Amino acid sequence: MGEFLSVERRGKIAILTMIKPESMNAIGTHEDCDDIIDTMRELGADRGISAIILTGSGKAFSAGGNLKGMQDRTGIGVLDQPDSTRANYRRGVQAVIRALMDCEIPMIAAVNGHAIGLGADLACTCDIRIAATSAKFACSFIKVGIVPGDGGAWLLQKILGYPRAAELFLTGDRFDAAQAKEYGLVTEVVPDEELLDRAIAIADRIVCNPPRALRLTKRLLREAQHSRMSDILELSAAYQAIVHETADNREAINAFVEKRPPIFTGD
């Protein structure tokens, strides 16, 4: 991988760590964006990976965008004129969000510290979010006079509903891990030193299941966020037709009947 993400494989689990602690894991360059995009593409093609954990190094999950780059009009945000800035967002940070959202592998965000602006939105692209006690969140685009330009206005509403998302975006207020759990942004808050172990424990409960069914189940959940019930029923029927023909489906049924643990091969 590149210089923004490290990848550690533990069996069927891939642990992605943002490794720019000196900038609180802010995403500041197109190289940072490309590293994330390329990593998601590579993992998506790896049929041996059934869960991804996303976390940060140092004291932050991710501080979001690079304000110095905004000030200098360099990097992934504002450029010399509006058309260039619009294209820059599409080519950089929005491409990152698309890559994360298109990933069919179940993803867990292990929020280890500050998740601010874009950093909070990165966590929102994951299917499951847990937080360390020290985690801090903010949808703080308004505080620097900009709007959520990376899809956060859509993401947070899907998780929290309009009223709470509106409150957080319009005030830009920071909130802690306990509040994040109260709001429903994270499902668990654990001591800092237990965060990664807890994320791995959740991932272990996921990866013991048939890999093809896992990916298609996630795809159904994502499609259901913006589809009619009739469309989801049609898609579900198509996906069922696929998984019913897999060796893993036959193994799961045989193991259940024979009262033994199944052994899945991914076929």
C-alpha atoms as a PDB file:
ATOM      1  CA  MET A   1       0.000   0.000   0.000  1.00  0.00           C
ATOM      2  CA  GLY A   2       0.983   3.664   0.012  1.00  0.00           C
ATOM      3  CA  GLU A   3       1.909   6.106   2.745  1.00  0.00           C
ATOM      4  CA  PHE A   4      -1.558   6.815   4.155  1.00  0.00           C
ATOM      5  CA  LEU A   5      -2.807   3.320   4.971  1.00  0.00           C
ATOM      6  CA  SER A   6      -1.172   0.245   6.396  1.00  0.00           C
ATOM      7  CA  VAL A   7      -2.830  -3.131   5.841  1.00  0.00           C
ATOM      8  CA  GLU A   8      -2.521  -6.037   8.248  1.00  0.00           C
ATOM      9  CA  ARG A   9      -4.170  -9.322   7.345  1.00  0.00           C
ATOM     10  CA  ARG A  10      -5.281 -11.593  10.160  1.00  0.00           C
ATOM     11  CA  GLY A  11      -6.850 -14.586   8.460  1.00  0.00           C
ATOM     12  CA  LYS A  12     -10.044 -13.340   6.811  1.00  0.00           C
ATOM     13  CA  ILE A  13      -9.795  -9.911   8.498  1.00  0.00           C
ATOM     14  CA  ALA A  14      -7.974  -6.909   7.046  1.00  0.00           C
ATOM     15  CA  ILE A  15      -7.040  -4.174   9.520  1.00  0.00           C
ATOM     16  CA  LEU A  16      -6.594  -0.804   7.791  1.00  0.00           C
ATOM     17  CA  THR A  17      -4.783   1.823   9.846  1.00  0.00           C
ATOM     18  CA  MET A  18      -4.404   5.450   8.834  1.00  0.00           C
ATOM     19  CA  ILE A  19      -0.722   6.134   9.518  1.00  0.00           C
ATOM     20  CA  LYS A  20      -0.250   9.896   9.468  1.00  0.00           C
ATOM     21  CA  PRO A  21      -0.435  10.642  13.213  1.00  0.00           C
ATOM     22  CA  GLU A  22       1.587  13.854  12.776  1.00  0.00           C
ATOM     23  CA  SER A  23      -1.419  15.344  10.938  1.00  0.00           C
ATOM     24  CA  MET A  24      -4.000  13.451  13.013  1.00  0.00           C
ATOM     25  CA  ASN A  25      -4.592  11.276   9.948  1.00  0.00           C
ATOM     26  CA  ALA A  26      -6.066  14.135   7.958  1.00  0.00           C
ATOM     27  CA  ILE A  27      -6.511  13.409   4.257  1.00  0.00           C
ATOM     28  CA  GLY A  28      -4.558  16.141   2.523  1.00  0.00           C
ATOM     29  CA  THR A  29      -3.349  14.970  -0.878  1.00  0.00           C
ATOM     30  CA  HIS A  30      -4.534  13.073  -3.918  1.00  0.00           C
ATOM     31  CA  GLU A  31      -1.913  10.474  -3.057  1.00  0.00           C
ATOM     32  CA  ASP A  32      -3.727   9.901   0.253  1.00  0.00           C
ATOM     33  CA  CYS A  33      -7.000   9.512  -1.625  1.00  0.00           C
ATOM     34  CA  ASP A  34      -5.490   7.172  -4.212  1.00  0.00           C
ATOM     35  CA  ASP A  35      -4.005   5.006  -1.476  1.00  0.00           C
ATOM     36  CA  ILE A  36      -7.441   4.475   0.070  1.00  0.00           C
ATOM     37  CA  ILE A  37      -9.102   3.878  -3.307  1.00  0.00           C
ATOM     38  CA  ASP A  38      -6.442   1.420  -4.478  1.00  0.00           C
ATOM     39  CA  THR A  39      -6.564  -0.439  -1.157  1.00  0.00           C
ATOM     40  CA  MET A  40     -10.333  -0.850  -1.333  1.00  0.00           C
ATOM     41  CA  ARG A  41     -10.077  -2.096  -4.910  1.00  0.00           C
ATOM     42  CA  GLU A  42      -7.395  -4.634  -3.969  1.00  0.00           C
ATOM     43  CA  LEU A  43      -9.271  -5.924  -0.932  1.00  0.00           C
ATOM     44  CA  GLY A  44     -12.518  -6.101  -2.855  1.00  0.00           C
ATOM     45  CA  ALA A  45     -10.857  -8.443  -5.335  1.00  0.00           C
ATOM     46  CA  ASP A  46      -9.434 -10.633  -2.544  1.00  0.00           C
ATOM     47  CA  ARG A  47     -11.979 -13.388  -1.965  1.00  0.00           C
ATOM     48  CA  GLY A  48     -10.111 -14.407   1.178  1.00  0.00           C
ATOM     49  CA  ILE A  49     -11.085 -11.210   3.024  1.00  0.00           C
ATOM     50  CA  SER A  50     -14.506 -11.196   4.709  1.00  0.00           C
ATOM     51  CA  ALA A  51     -14.241  -8.234   7.108  1.00  0.00           C
ATOM     52  CA  ILE A  52     -12.353  -4.942   7.231  1.00  0.00           C
ATOM     53  CA  ILE A  53     -11.510  -2.871  10.311  1.00  0.00           C
ATOM     54  CA  LEU A  54     -10.720   0.820   9.750  1.00  0.00           C
ATOM     55  CA  THR A  55      -8.884   2.696  12.498  1.00  0.00           C
ATOM     56  CA  GLY A  56      -6.296   5.426  13.041  1.00  0.00           C
ATOM     57  CA  SER A  57      -2.824   5.698  14.531  1.00  0.00           C
ATOM     58  CA  GLY A  58      -1.883   8.091  17.305  1.00  0.00           C
ATOM     59  CA  LYS A  59      -4.515  10.184  19.073  1.00  0.00           C
ATOM     60  CA  ALA A  60      -6.927  10.498  16.157  1.00  0.00           C
ATOM     61  CA  PHE A  61      -9.099   8.355  13.956  1.00  0.00           C
ATOM     62  CA  SER A  62      -8.994  11.162  11.380  1.00  0.00           C
ATOM     63  CA  ALA A  63      -9.106  14.940  11.747  1.00  0.00           C
ATOM     64  CA  GLY A  64     -10.729  15.100   8.320  1.00  0.00           C
ATOM     65  CA  GLY A  65      -9.404  17.433   5.660  1.00  0.00           C
ATOM     66  CA  ASN A  66      -6.182  19.435   5.704  1.00  0.00           C
ATOM     67  CA  LEU A  67      -6.927  23.059   6.641  1.00  0.00           C
ATOM     68  CA  LYS A  68      -3.437  24.179   5.651  1.00  0.00           C
ATOM     69  CA  GLY A  69      -4.112  22.888   2.158  1.00  0.00           C
ATOM     70  CA  MET A  70      -7.352  24.873   2.086  1.00  0.00           C
ATOM     71  CA  GLN A  71      -5.497  27.982   3.201  1.00  0.00           C
ATOM     72  CA  ASP A  72      -2.862  27.511   0.495  1.00  0.00           C
ATOM     73  CA  ARG A  73      -5.411  26.385  -2.135  1.00  0.00           C
ATOM     74  CA  THR A  74      -3.550  23.145  -2.712  1.00  0.00           C
ATOM     75  CA  GLY A  75      -4.423  19.509  -2.178  1.00  0.00           C
ATOM     76  CA  ILE A  76      -7.866  17.916  -2.400  1.00  0.00           C
ATOM     77  CA  GLY A  77     -10.090  20.926  -1.676  1.00  0.00           C
ATOM     78  CA  VAL A  78     -10.278  24.476  -2.903  1.00  0.00           C
ATOM     79  CA  LEU A  79      -8.249  25.474  -5.971  1.00  0.00           C
ATOM     80  CA  ASP A  80      -7.940  28.628  -8.083  1.00  0.00           C
ATOM     81  CA  GLN A  81     -11.571  28.912  -9.213  1.00  0.00           C
ATOM     82  CA  PRO A  82     -14.951  27.187  -8.628  1.00  0.00           C
ATOM     83  CA  ASP A  83     -14.921  24.787 -11.594  1.00  0.00           C
ATOM     84  CA  SER A  84     -11.486  23.493 -10.598  1.00  0.00           C
ATOM     85  CA  THR A  85     -12.553  23.100  -6.981  1.00  0.00           C
ATOM     86  CA  ARG A  86     -15.663  21.149  -7.999  1.00  0.00           C
ATOM     87  CA  ALA A  87     -13.590  18.781 -10.151  1.00  0.00           C
ATOM     88  CA  ASN A  88     -11.022  18.454  -7.372  1.00  0.00           C
ATOM     89  CA  TYR A  89     -13.641  17.289  -4.871  1.00  0.00           C
ATOM     90  CA  ARG A  90     -14.967  14.748  -7.337  1.00  0.00           C
ATOM     91  CA  ARG A  91     -11.523  13.408  -8.187  1.00  0.00           C
ATOM     92  CA  GLY A  92     -10.297  13.220  -4.595  1.00  0.00           C
ATOM     93  CA  VAL A  93     -12.351  12.985  -1.451  1.00  0.00           C
ATOM     94  CA  GLN A  94     -15.623  12.074  -3.170  1.00  0.00           C
ATOM     95  CA  ALA A  95     -13.864   9.227  -4.971  1.00  0.00           C
ATOM     96  CA  VAL A  96     -12.702   7.982  -1.558  1.00  0.00           C
ATOM     97  CA  ILE A  97     -16.252   7.977  -0.208  1.00  0.00           C
ATOM     98  CA  ARG A  98     -17.511   6.190  -3.319  1.00  0.00           C
ATOM     99  CA  ALA A  99     -14.819   3.520  -2.961  1.00  0.00           C
ATOM    100  CA  LEU A 100     -15.718   2.934   0.684  1.00  0.00           C
ATOM    101  CA  MET A 101     -19.447   2.877   0.002  1.00  0.00           C
ATOM    102  CA  ASP A 102     -19.055   0.510  -2.968  1.00  0.00           C
ATOM    103  CA  CYS A 103     -17.079  -2.005  -0.930  1.00  0.00           C
ATOM    104  CA  GLU A 104     -19.071  -5.223  -0.490  1.00  0.00           C
ATOM    105  CA  ILE A 105     -16.920  -6.444   2.395  1.00  0.00           C
ATOM    106  CA  PRO A 106     -18.426  -5.764   5.846  1.00  0.00           C
ATOM    107  CA  MET A 107     -16.551  -2.860   7.462  1.00  0.00           C
ATOM    108  CA  ILE A 108     -16.086  -1.914  11.114  1.00  0.00           C
ATOM    109  CA  ALA A 109     -14.881   1.531  12.161  1.00  0.00           C
ATOM    110  CA  ALA A 110     -12.818   1.391  15.355  1.00  0.00           C
ATOM    111  CA  VAL A 111     -12.813   5.090  16.261  1.00  0.00           C
ATOM    112  CA  ASN A 112      -9.769   5.567  18.458  1.00  0.00           C
ATOM    113  CA  GLY A 113      -9.760   9.358  18.924  1.00  0.00           C
ATOM    114  CA  HIS A 114     -10.844  12.484  17.079  1.00  0.00           C
ATOM    115  CA  ALA A 115     -13.174  11.862  14.123  1.00  0.00           C
ATOM    116  CA  ILE A 116     -13.791  15.357  12.809  1.00  0.00           C
ATOM    117  CA  GLY A 117     -15.544  16.524   9.627  1.00  0.00           C
ATOM    118  CA  LEU A 118     -14.436  14.186   6.861  1.00  0.00           C
ATOM    119  CA  GLY A 119     -13.069  11.887   9.590  1.00  0.00           C
ATOM    120  CA  ALA A 120     -16.577  11.424  11.001  1.00  0.00           C
ATOM    121  CA  ASP A 121     -17.885  10.809   7.495  1.00  0.00           C
ATOM    122  CA  LEU A 122     -15.237   8.116   6.922  1.00  0.00           C
ATOM    123  CA  ALA A 123     -16.559   6.319   9.992  1.00  0.00           C
ATOM    124  CA  CYS A 124     -20.117   6.687   8.670  1.00  0.00           C
ATOM    125  CA  THR A 125     -19.234   4.746   5.508  1.00  0.00           C
ATOM    126  CA  CYS A 126     -18.602   1.685   7.672  1.00  0.00           C
ATOM    127  CA  ASP A 127     -21.373  -0.776   8.501  1.00  0.00           C
ATOM    128  CA  ILE A 128     -20.593  -0.974  12.222  1.00  0.00           C
ATOM    129  CA  ARG A 129     -18.946   1.683  14.379  1.00  0.00           C
ATOM    130  CA  ILE A 130     -17.468   1.289  17.837  1.00  0.00           C
ATOM    131  CA  ALA A 131     -15.588   3.964  19.761  1.00  0.00           C
ATOM    132  CA  ALA A 132     -12.886   4.249  22.358  1.00  0.00           C
ATOM    133  CA  THR A 133     -13.795   6.160  25.497  1.00  0.00           C
ATOM    134  CA  SER A 134     -11.529   9.003  24.371  1.00  0.00           C
ATOM    135  CA  ALA A 135     -13.184   9.392  20.953  1.00  0.00           C
ATOM    136  CA  LYS A 136     -14.472  12.812  19.953  1.00  0.00           C
ATOM    137  CA  PHE A 137     -16.708  13.586  16.999  1.00  0.00           C
ATOM    138  CA  ALA A 138     -17.769  16.720  15.132  1.00  0.00           C
ATOM    139  CA  CYS A 139     -19.544  17.490  11.870  1.00  0.00           C
ATOM    140  CA  SER A 140     -17.737  20.797  11.914  1.00  0.00           C
ATOM    141  CA  PHE A 141     -17.667  21.950   8.278  1.00  0.00           C
ATOM    142  CA  ILE A 142     -19.779  24.979   9.233  1.00  0.00           C
ATOM    143  CA  LYS A 143     -17.093  26.102  11.682  1.00  0.00           C
ATOM    144  CA  VAL A 144     -14.706  26.793   8.795  1.00  0.00           C
ATOM    145  CA  GLY A 145     -17.362  28.281   6.545  1.00  0.00           C
ATOM    146  CA  ILE A 146     -17.907  25.341   4.203  1.00  0.00           C
ATOM    147  CA  VAL A 147     -20.542  22.651   3.617  1.00  0.00           C
ATOM    148  CA  PRO A 148     -20.153  18.869   3.972  1.00  0.00           C
ATOM    149  CA  GLY A 149     -18.639  18.212   0.556  1.00  0.00           C
ATOM    150  CA  ASP A 150     -17.996  14.482   0.821  1.00  0.00           C
ATOM    151  CA  GLY A 151     -21.454  12.989   1.230  1.00  0.00           C
ATOM    152  CA  GLY A 152     -21.823  13.456   4.966  1.00  0.00           C
ATOM    153  CA  ALA A 153     -25.180  15.198   4.547  1.00  0.00           C
ATOM    154  CA  TRP A 154     -26.513  11.925   3.111  1.00  0.00           C
ATOM    155  CA  LEU A 155     -24.585   9.523   5.320  1.00  0.00           C
ATOM    156  CA  LEU A 156     -25.411  10.973   8.722  1.00  0.00           C
ATOM    157  CA  GLN A 157     -29.132  11.301   7.957  1.00  0.00           C
ATOM    158  CA  LYS A 158     -29.267   7.610   7.074  1.00  0.00           C
ATOM    159  CA  ILE A 159     -27.763   6.731  10.441  1.00  0.00           C
ATOM    160  CA  LEU A 160     -29.299   9.296  12.799  1.00  0.00           C
ATOM    161  CA  GLY A 161     -32.322  10.724  10.960  1.00  0.00           C
ATOM    162  CA  TYR A 162     -32.794  14.280   9.761  1.00  0.00           C
ATOM    163  CA  PRO A 163     -33.323  16.207  13.033  1.00  0.00           C
ATOM    164  CA  ARG A 164     -30.183  14.969  14.790  1.00  0.00           C
ATOM    165  CA  ALA A 165     -28.075  15.221  11.638  1.00  0.00           C
ATOM    166  CA  ALA A 166     -29.317  18.770  11.103  1.00  0.00           C
ATOM    167  CA  GLU A 167     -28.424  19.708  14.680  1.00  0.00           C
ATOM    168  CA  LEU A 168     -24.907  18.336  14.357  1.00  0.00           C
ATOM    169  CA  PHE A 169     -24.188  19.899  10.958  1.00  0.00           C
ATOM    170  CA  LEU A 170     -25.761  23.282  11.679  1.00  0.00           C
ATOM    171  CA  THR A 171     -24.105  23.754  15.069  1.00  0.00           C
ATOM    172  CA  GLY A 172     -20.798  22.039  14.287  1.00  0.00           C
ATOM    173  CA  ASP A 173     -20.680  21.064  17.982  1.00  0.00           C
ATOM    174  CA  ARG A 174     -18.261  18.429  19.197  1.00  0.00           C
ATOM    175  CA  PHE A 175     -19.597  15.435  21.084  1.00  0.00           C
ATOM    176  CA  ASP A 176     -17.975  12.580  22.939  1.00  0.00           C
ATOM    177  CA  ALA A 177     -18.185   8.813  22.646  1.00  0.00           C
ATOM    178  CA  ALA A 178     -20.993   8.497  25.197  1.00  0.00           C
ATOM    179  CA  GLN A 179     -23.105  10.986  23.248  1.00  0.00           C
ATOM    180  CA  ALA A 180     -22.273   9.193  20.011  1.00  0.00           C
ATOM    181  CA  LYS A 181     -23.676   5.990  21.504  1.00  0.00           C
ATOM    182  CA  GLU A 182     -26.753   7.817  22.777  1.00  0.00           C
ATOM    183  CA  TYR A 183     -27.352   9.247  19.293  1.00  0.00           C
ATOM    184  CA  GLY A 184     -26.902   5.825  17.674  1.00  0.00           C
ATOM    185  CA  LEU A 185     -23.745   6.764  15.759  1.00  0.00           C
ATOM    186  CA  VAL A 186     -21.758   3.989  17.469  1.00  0.00           C
ATOM    187  CA  THR A 187     -23.013   0.736  18.929  1.00  0.00           C
ATOM    188  CA  GLU A 188     -20.408   0.376  21.674  1.00  0.00           C
ATOM    189  CA  VAL A 189     -17.952   2.429  23.719  1.00  0.00           C
ATOM    190  CA  VAL A 190     -14.979   0.531  25.125  1.00  0.00           C
ATOM    191  CA  PRO A 191     -11.796   1.455  26.994  1.00  0.00           C
ATOM    192  CA  ASP A 192      -9.106   2.749  24.653  1.00  0.00           C
ATOM    193  CA  GLU A 193      -6.811  -0.222  25.203  1.00  0.00           C
ATOM    194  CA  GLU A 194      -9.606  -2.677  24.341  1.00  0.00           C
ATOM    195  CA  LEU A 195     -10.804  -1.016  21.126  1.00  0.00           C
ATOM    196  CA  LEU A 196      -8.975  -3.050  18.509  1.00  0.00           C
ATOM    197  CA  ASP A 197      -9.509  -6.347  20.330  1.00  0.00           C
ATOM    198  CA  ARG A 198     -13.232  -5.609  20.482  1.00  0.00           C
ATOM    199  CA  ALA A 199     -13.339  -4.745  16.776  1.00  0.00           C
ATOM    200  CA  ILE A 200     -11.535  -8.003  15.977  1.00  0.00           C
ATOM    201  CA  ALA A 201     -13.984  -9.939  18.152  1.00  0.00           C
ATOM    202  CA  ILE A 202     -16.894  -8.503  16.163  1.00  0.00           C
ATOM    203  CA  ALA A 203     -15.095  -9.243  12.900  1.00  0.00           C
ATOM    204  CA  ASP A 204     -14.509 -12.844  14.024  1.00  0.00           C
ATOM    205  CA  ARG A 205     -18.273 -13.254  14.443  1.00  0.00           C
ATOM    206  CA  ILE A 206     -18.731 -12.021  10.874  1.00  0.00           C
ATOM    207  CA  VAL A 207     -15.996 -13.938   9.050  1.00  0.00           C
ATOM    208  CA  CYS A 208     -17.152 -17.325  10.332  1.00  0.00           C
ATOM    209  CA  ASN A 209     -20.048 -17.032   7.866  1.00  0.00           C
ATOM    210  CA  PRO A 210     -20.052 -17.884   4.125  1.00  0.00           C
ATOM    211  CA  PRO A 211     -18.097 -15.138   2.319  1.00  0.00           C
ATOM    212  CA  ARG A 212     -20.283 -14.822  -0.773  1.00  0.00           C
ATOM    213  CA  ALA A 213     -23.445 -14.593   1.311  1.00  0.00           C
ATOM    214  CA  LEU A 214     -21.752 -11.960   3.488  1.00  0.00           C
ATOM    215  CA  ARG A 215     -20.943  -9.717   0.533  1.00  0.00           C
ATOM    216  CA  LEU A 216     -24.363 -10.059  -1.045  1.00  0.00           C
ATOM    217  CA  THR A 217     -26.114  -9.455   2.288  1.00  0.00           C
ATOM    218  CA  LYS A 218     -24.173  -6.214   2.690  1.00  0.00           C
ATOM    219  CA  ARG A 219     -25.088  -5.230  -0.867  1.00  0.00           C
ATOM    220  CA  LEU A 220     -28.776  -5.853  -0.103  1.00  0.00           C
ATOM    221  CA  LEU A 221     -28.577  -3.726   3.040  1.00  0.00           C
ATOM    222  CA  ARG A 222     -26.965  -0.870   1.107  1.00  0.00           C
ATOM    223  CA  GLU A 223     -29.431  -1.055  -1.779  1.00  0.00           C
ATOM    224  CA  ALA A 224     -32.348  -1.151   0.658  1.00  0.00           C
ATOM    225  CA  GLN A 225     -31.377   2.286   1.946  1.00  0.00           C
ATOM    226  CA  HIS A 226     -32.684   3.940  -1.202  1.00  0.00           C
ATOM    227  CA  SER A 227     -34.879   1.359  -2.954  1.00  0.00           C
ATOM    228  CA  ARG A 228     -38.519   0.321  -2.927  1.00  0.00           C
ATOM    229  CA  MET A 229     -39.505  -2.918  -1.208  1.00  0.00           C
ATOM    230  CA  SER A 230     -40.528  -4.402  -4.563  1.00  0.00           C
ATOM    231  CA  ASP A 231     -37.068  -3.707  -5.984  1.00  0.00           C
ATOM    232  CA  ILE A 232     -35.356  -5.270  -2.973  1.00  0.00           C
ATOM    233  CA  LEU A 233     -37.543  -8.371  -3.239  1.00  0.00           C
ATOM    234  CA  GLU A 234     -36.481  -8.785  -6.869  1.00  0.00           C
ATOM    235  CA  LEU A 235     -32.817  -8.277  -6.005  1.00  0.00           C
ATOM    236  CA  SER A 236     -33.111 -10.675  -3.068  1.00  0.00           C
ATOM    237  CA  ALA A 237     -34.538 -13.363  -5.341  1.00  0.00           C
ATOM    238  CA  ALA A 238     -31.628 -12.920  -7.742  1.00  0.00           C
ATOM    239  CA  TYR A 239     -29.066 -13.107  -4.943  1.00  0.00           C
ATOM    240  CA  GLN A 240     -30.768 -16.161  -3.455  1.00  0.00           C
ATOM    241  CA  ALA A 241     -30.523 -17.872  -6.835  1.00  0.00           C
ATOM    242  CA  ILE A 242     -26.760 -17.297  -6.679  1.00  0.00           C
ATOM    243  CA  VAL A 243     -26.062 -18.399  -3.113  1.00  0.00           C
ATOM    244  CA  HIS A 244     -28.317 -21.472  -3.300  1.00  0.00           C
ATOM    245  CA  GLU A 245     -25.905 -22.892  -5.885  1.00  0.00           C
ATOM    246  CA  THR A 246     -22.797 -22.480  -3.722  1.00  0.00           C
ATOM    247  CA  ALA A 247     -20.893 -25.227  -1.962  1.00  0.00           C
ATOM    248  CA  ASP A 248     -21.043 -23.127   1.220  1.00  0.00           C
ATOM    249  CA  ASN A 249     -24.840 -23.224   1.183  1.00  0.00           C
ATOM    250  CA  ARG A 250     -24.847 -27.000   0.858  1.00  0.00           C
ATOM    251  CA  GLU A 251     -22.200 -27.306   3.585  1.00  0.00           C
ATOM    252  CA  ALA A 252     -24.207 -25.051   5.943  1.00  0.00           C
ATOM    253  CA  ILE A 253     -27.349 -27.118   5.489  1.00  0.00           C
ATOM    254  CA  ASN A 254     -25.519 -30.418   5.880  1.00  0.00           C
ATOM    255  CA  ALA A 255     -23.718 -29.189   8.997  1.00  0.00           C
ATOM    256  CA  PHE A 256     -26.999 -28.037  10.534  1.00  0.00           C
ATOM    257  CA  VAL A 257     -28.686 -31.369   9.877  1.00  0.00           C
ATOM    258  CA  GLU A 258     -25.648 -33.295  11.142  1.00  0.00           C
ATOM    259  CA  LYS A 259     -25.305 -31.001  14.165  1.00  0.00           C
ATOM    260  CA  ARG A 260     -21.659 -30.112  13.525  1.00  0.00           C
ATOM    261  CA  PRO A 261     -19.742 -26.865  12.861  1.00  0.00           C
ATOM    262  CA  PRO A 262     -19.697 -25.970   9.155  1.00  0.00           C
ATOM    263  CA  ILE A 263     -16.475 -25.608   7.182  1.00  0.00           C
ATOM    264  CA  PHE A 264     -16.773 -22.918   4.540  1.00  0.00           C
ATOM    265  CA  THR A 265     -14.464 -22.722   1.545  1.00  0.00           C
ATOM    266  CA  GLY A 266     -15.831 -19.634  -0.194  1.00  0.00           C
ATOM    267  CA  ASP A 267     -17.136 -21.697  -3.118  1.00  0.00           C
END
